[in-house]
């Protein structure tokens, strides 16, 4: 049975966050997320409304953010990559919350064709993916949706990328790392909304803890 995924966006750009900053990438943004982050910049991906299904052609022709989504298989997406002449060989699967569904068939298909895969997740759902997929957990603590961060997600993470604006966010991260006994993974702090105070806090905290800074390069240079 062919697995179909609910896709809000599909586009080629430069990865602007975390360990793969600067990497040409194909972004696949899935529809659906119940986590409820107050600062989320993709709230148009939260709800799954069956009346808003569109064709793959309309998906590629989107000119602005919307709640419209298309239902595509991995093979459908590969055909679109070729149709669009995408040259990137790294795929970023994000959302929404991509780990609401089993991503193993999707990543297996892409990897069999020579692509590398990366998932960006809140860590609130079990991560089902291929062994070689790079997993970025951006833990969302005490969000409106009430979901807990799963230990299985923290252990599977290849990197942990935490949004920060206040000292409380730093304290939350330290508590989370201690709770799940995380001592050997790359830790990135990402200032929320590029605000100066948040950026200064992130820089100082990274220096103090020997963590890394992720500044959402794509937003500073004005690309998607």
Tab-separated table of C-alpha atoms in Angstrom:
chain	number	residue	atom	x	y	z
A	1	UNK	CA	0.000	0.000	0.000
A	2	UNK	CA	1.408	3.393	-1.010
A	3	UNK	CA	1.733	5.807	1.906
A	4	UNK	CA	0.486	9.348	1.260
A	5	UNK	CA	1.680	12.320	3.311
A	6	UNK	CA	-0.087	15.601	3.972
A	7	UNK	CA	2.217	18.281	2.516
A	8	UNK	CA	1.806	22.009	3.122
A	9	UNK	CA	4.948	23.136	1.295
A	10	UNK	CA	7.698	21.673	-0.869
A	11	UNK	CA	10.575	23.919	-1.936
A	12	UNK	CA	14.347	24.151	-2.421
A	13	UNK	CA	16.435	26.562	-0.364
A	14	UNK	CA	19.421	26.775	2.006
A	15	UNK	CA	19.121	25.233	5.469
A	16	UNK	CA	19.486	28.119	7.917
A	17	UNK	CA	19.526	26.323	11.266
A	18	UNK	CA	21.567	23.873	13.309
A	19	UNK	CA	24.315	21.552	12.155
A	20	UNK	CA	23.407	21.755	8.451
A	21	UNK	CA	23.403	25.560	8.228
A	22	UNK	CA	24.400	26.546	4.693
A	23	UNK	CA	23.425	23.180	3.163
A	24	UNK	CA	21.326	23.325	-0.025
A	25	UNK	CA	18.143	21.494	0.952
A	26	UNK	CA	14.716	20.452	-0.222
A	27	UNK	CA	12.172	21.267	2.475
A	28	UNK	CA	9.074	19.129	2.892
A	29	UNK	CA	6.641	20.740	5.326
A	30	UNK	CA	3.932	18.436	6.633
A	31	UNK	CA	0.464	19.586	7.663
A	32	UNK	CA	-0.769	19.073	11.220
A	33	UNK	CA	0.518	19.982	14.686
A	34	UNK	CA	-1.221	19.939	18.086
A	35	UNK	CA	1.735	21.190	20.179
A	36	UNK	CA	0.654	24.846	20.237
A	37	UNK	CA	3.866	26.912	20.471
A	38	UNK	CA	2.945	30.550	21.059
A	39	UNK	CA	5.830	31.866	18.918
A	40	UNK	CA	5.366	29.370	16.070
A	41	UNK	CA	6.016	30.930	12.655
A	42	UNK	CA	4.143	28.193	10.772
A	43	UNK	CA	0.727	28.269	12.480
A	44	UNK	CA	-0.852	27.748	9.072
A	45	UNK	CA	0.269	24.110	9.343
A	46	UNK	CA	-1.567	23.341	12.582
A	47	UNK	CA	-5.010	22.283	11.356
A	48	UNK	CA	-5.846	19.526	8.890
A	49	UNK	CA	-8.945	20.624	6.981
A	50	UNK	CA	-9.986	18.100	4.289
A	51	UNK	CA	-11.744	20.884	2.384
A	52	UNK	CA	-8.380	22.580	1.758
A	53	UNK	CA	-6.730	19.777	-0.245
A	54	UNK	CA	-5.068	21.027	-3.437
A	55	UNK	CA	-3.220	19.473	-6.373
A	56	UNK	CA	0.558	19.101	-6.484
A	57	UNK	CA	0.639	21.779	-9.193
A	58	UNK	CA	-1.186	24.245	-6.961
A	59	UNK	CA	1.131	23.293	-4.101
A	60	UNK	CA	4.213	24.231	-6.112
A	61	UNK	CA	2.553	27.447	-7.281
A	62	UNK	CA	1.746	28.723	-3.789
A	63	UNK	CA	2.700	32.399	-3.542
A	64	UNK	CA	2.033	32.822	0.169
A	65	UNK	CA	1.549	30.794	3.335
A	66	UNK	CA	-1.817	29.072	3.591
A	67	UNK	CA	-3.565	26.137	5.246
A	68	UNK	CA	-3.949	24.382	1.893
A	69	UNK	CA	-2.201	21.044	1.588
A	70	UNK	CA	-1.653	18.262	-0.907
A	71	UNK	CA	-1.544	14.505	-0.370
A	72	UNK	CA	1.615	13.009	-1.898
A	73	UNK	CA	3.577	9.778	-1.784
A	74	UNK	CA	7.370	9.611	-1.706
A	75	UNK	CA	7.364	8.717	-5.409
A	76	UNK	CA	5.101	11.689	-6.134
A	77	UNK	CA	7.598	13.970	-4.395
A	78	UNK	CA	10.572	12.566	-6.272
A	79	UNK	CA	8.754	13.291	-9.543
A	80	UNK	CA	8.194	16.867	-8.383
A	81	UNK	CA	11.890	17.239	-7.516
A	82	UNK	CA	12.743	16.285	-11.092
A	83	UNK	CA	10.000	18.463	-12.550
A	84	UNK	CA	11.362	21.451	-10.613
A	85	UNK	CA	14.982	20.597	-11.485
A	86	UNK	CA	15.960	20.555	-7.817
A	87	UNK	CA	19.692	19.946	-7.428
A	88	UNK	CA	19.914	19.699	-3.613
A	89	UNK	CA	20.630	16.241	-2.233
A	90	UNK	CA	19.649	16.923	1.377
A	91	UNK	CA	16.006	16.719	2.434
A	92	UNK	CA	14.555	18.409	5.512
A	93	UNK	CA	11.216	17.046	6.744
A	94	UNK	CA	9.517	19.526	9.028
A	95	UNK	CA	6.079	20.832	9.861
A	96	UNK	CA	3.812	21.152	11.565
A	97	UNK	CA	4.896	18.161	13.592
A	98	UNK	CA	6.241	15.577	11.136
A	99	UNK	CA	6.532	12.768	13.674
A	100	UNK	CA	2.772	12.483	14.005
A	101	UNK	CA	3.205	9.929	11.194
A	102	UNK	CA	5.660	7.134	10.387
A	103	UNK	CA	8.377	8.713	8.243
A	104	UNK	CA	10.308	5.491	7.646
A	105	UNK	CA	8.886	4.768	4.149
A	106	UNK	CA	9.517	8.365	3.095
A	107	UNK	CA	13.139	8.430	4.254
A	108	UNK	CA	13.845	4.921	2.949
A	109	UNK	CA	12.706	5.976	-0.522
A	110	UNK	CA	14.781	9.158	-0.547
A	111	UNK	CA	17.890	7.466	0.841
A	112	UNK	CA	17.642	4.682	-1.741
A	113	UNK	CA	17.961	7.418	-4.379
A	114	UNK	CA	21.047	8.950	-2.783
A	115	UNK	CA	19.446	11.746	-0.747
A	116	UNK	CA	20.299	12.410	2.877
A	117	UNK	CA	17.375	13.082	5.219
A	118	UNK	CA	16.806	15.265	8.256
A	119	UNK	CA	13.746	15.518	10.475
A	120	UNK	CA	12.934	18.534	12.641
A	121	UNK	CA	10.590	17.605	15.499
A	122	UNK	CA	9.347	18.912	18.826
A	123	UNK	CA	10.195	15.625	20.546
A	124	UNK	CA	6.596	15.089	21.648
A	125	UNK	CA	5.852	12.135	19.346
A	126	UNK	CA	7.671	8.865	18.810
A	127	UNK	CA	10.230	9.265	16.038
A	128	UNK	CA	9.755	6.641	13.356
A	129	UNK	CA	12.358	6.969	10.642
A	130	UNK	CA	15.311	5.302	8.943
A	131	UNK	CA	18.496	4.518	10.849
A	132	UNK	CA	20.603	7.036	8.927
A	133	UNK	CA	18.189	9.948	9.114
A	134	UNK	CA	19.538	12.965	11.033
A	135	UNK	CA	17.076	13.923	13.760
A	136	UNK	CA	16.899	17.467	15.097
A	137	UNK	CA	14.855	17.652	18.283
A	138	UNK	CA	13.694	21.156	19.136
A	139	UNK	CA	12.047	20.385	22.478
A	140	UNK	CA	8.881	22.328	23.192
A	141	UNK	CA	8.415	22.456	26.966
A	142	UNK	CA	5.088	23.328	28.652
A	143	UNK	CA	3.300	24.307	25.464
A	144	UNK	CA	-0.451	24.877	25.117
A	145	UNK	CA	-1.052	21.390	23.721
A	146	UNK	CA	0.185	19.788	26.954
A	147	UNK	CA	2.507	17.241	25.339
A	148	UNK	CA	5.532	15.946	27.251
A	149	UNK	CA	8.989	15.569	25.712
A	150	UNK	CA	9.603	11.869	25.140
A	151	UNK	CA	12.773	10.231	26.407
A	152	UNK	CA	12.881	8.127	23.235
A	153	UNK	CA	12.981	11.342	21.168
A	154	UNK	CA	15.754	12.880	23.261
A	155	UNK	CA	17.839	9.722	22.977
A	156	UNK	CA	17.291	9.442	19.214
A	157	UNK	CA	18.273	13.070	18.579
A	158	UNK	CA	21.462	13.757	16.640
A	159	UNK	CA	21.260	17.377	17.746
A	160	UNK	CA	19.097	19.343	20.168
A	161	UNK	CA	18.077	22.816	19.023
A	162	UNK	CA	16.279	24.838	21.678
A	163	UNK	CA	14.420	28.126	21.108
A	164	UNK	CA	15.220	30.756	23.761
A	165	UNK	CA	13.968	34.219	24.694
A	166	UNK	CA	14.289	34.220	28.491
A	167	UNK	CA	16.340	32.709	31.294
A	168	UNK	CA	13.402	30.385	31.965
A	169	UNK	CA	13.891	28.782	28.554
A	170	UNK	CA	17.532	28.124	29.425
A	171	UNK	CA	16.524	26.653	32.786
A	172	UNK	CA	13.937	24.442	31.064
A	173	UNK	CA	16.576	23.100	28.705
A	174	UNK	CA	19.064	22.371	31.481
A	175	UNK	CA	16.380	20.528	33.437
A	176	UNK	CA	15.430	18.533	30.338
A	177	UNK	CA	19.026	17.563	29.601
A	178	UNK	CA	19.476	16.467	33.212
A	179	UNK	CA	16.197	14.542	33.298
A	180	UNK	CA	17.103	12.556	30.185
A	181	UNK	CA	20.819	12.291	31.004
A	182	UNK	CA	21.928	14.008	27.794
A	183	UNK	CA	25.653	14.734	27.966
A	184	UNK	CA	27.119	13.953	24.549
A	185	UNK	CA	24.911	15.596	21.917
A	186	UNK	CA	25.422	18.929	20.128
A	187	UNK	CA	23.242	21.565	21.797
A	188	UNK	CA	22.124	24.619	19.800
A	189	UNK	CA	20.378	27.677	21.195
A	190	UNK	CA	18.139	29.536	18.761
A	191	UNK	CA	16.977	33.066	19.662
A	192	UNK	CA	13.227	33.410	19.215
A	193	UNK	CA	12.215	35.907	16.523
A	194	UNK	CA	15.790	37.246	16.166
A	195	UNK	CA	15.182	39.652	19.054
A	196	UNK	CA	18.340	41.376	20.314
A	197	UNK	CA	17.810	40.453	23.962
A	198	UNK	CA	17.182	36.818	23.075
A	199	UNK	CA	20.239	36.758	20.828
A	200	UNK	CA	22.475	38.252	23.521
A	201	UNK	CA	21.164	35.724	26.050
A	202	UNK	CA	21.783	32.845	23.644
A	203	UNK	CA	25.322	33.978	22.861
A	204	UNK	CA	26.272	34.344	26.529
A	205	UNK	CA	24.675	31.026	27.468
A	206	UNK	CA	26.418	29.207	24.612
A	207	UNK	CA	29.781	30.564	25.760
A	208	UNK	CA	29.131	29.615	29.380
A	209	UNK	CA	28.032	26.061	28.549
A	210	UNK	CA	30.119	25.371	25.429
A	211	UNK	CA	26.935	25.045	23.379
A	212	UNK	CA	26.377	26.290	19.826
A	213	UNK	CA	24.408	29.184	18.358
A	214	UNK	CA	21.738	28.778	15.665
A	215	UNK	CA	20.567	32.151	14.361
A	216	UNK	CA	18.126	31.227	11.552
A	217	UNK	CA	20.396	32.483	8.783
A	218	UNK	CA	17.627	32.228	6.180
A	219	UNK	CA	15.614	34.938	7.942
A	220	UNK	CA	18.578	37.308	8.124
A	221	UNK	CA	19.323	37.001	4.408
A	222	UNK	CA	15.668	37.020	3.373
A	223	UNK	CA	15.095	33.586	1.852
A	224	UNK	CA	12.429	30.987	2.564
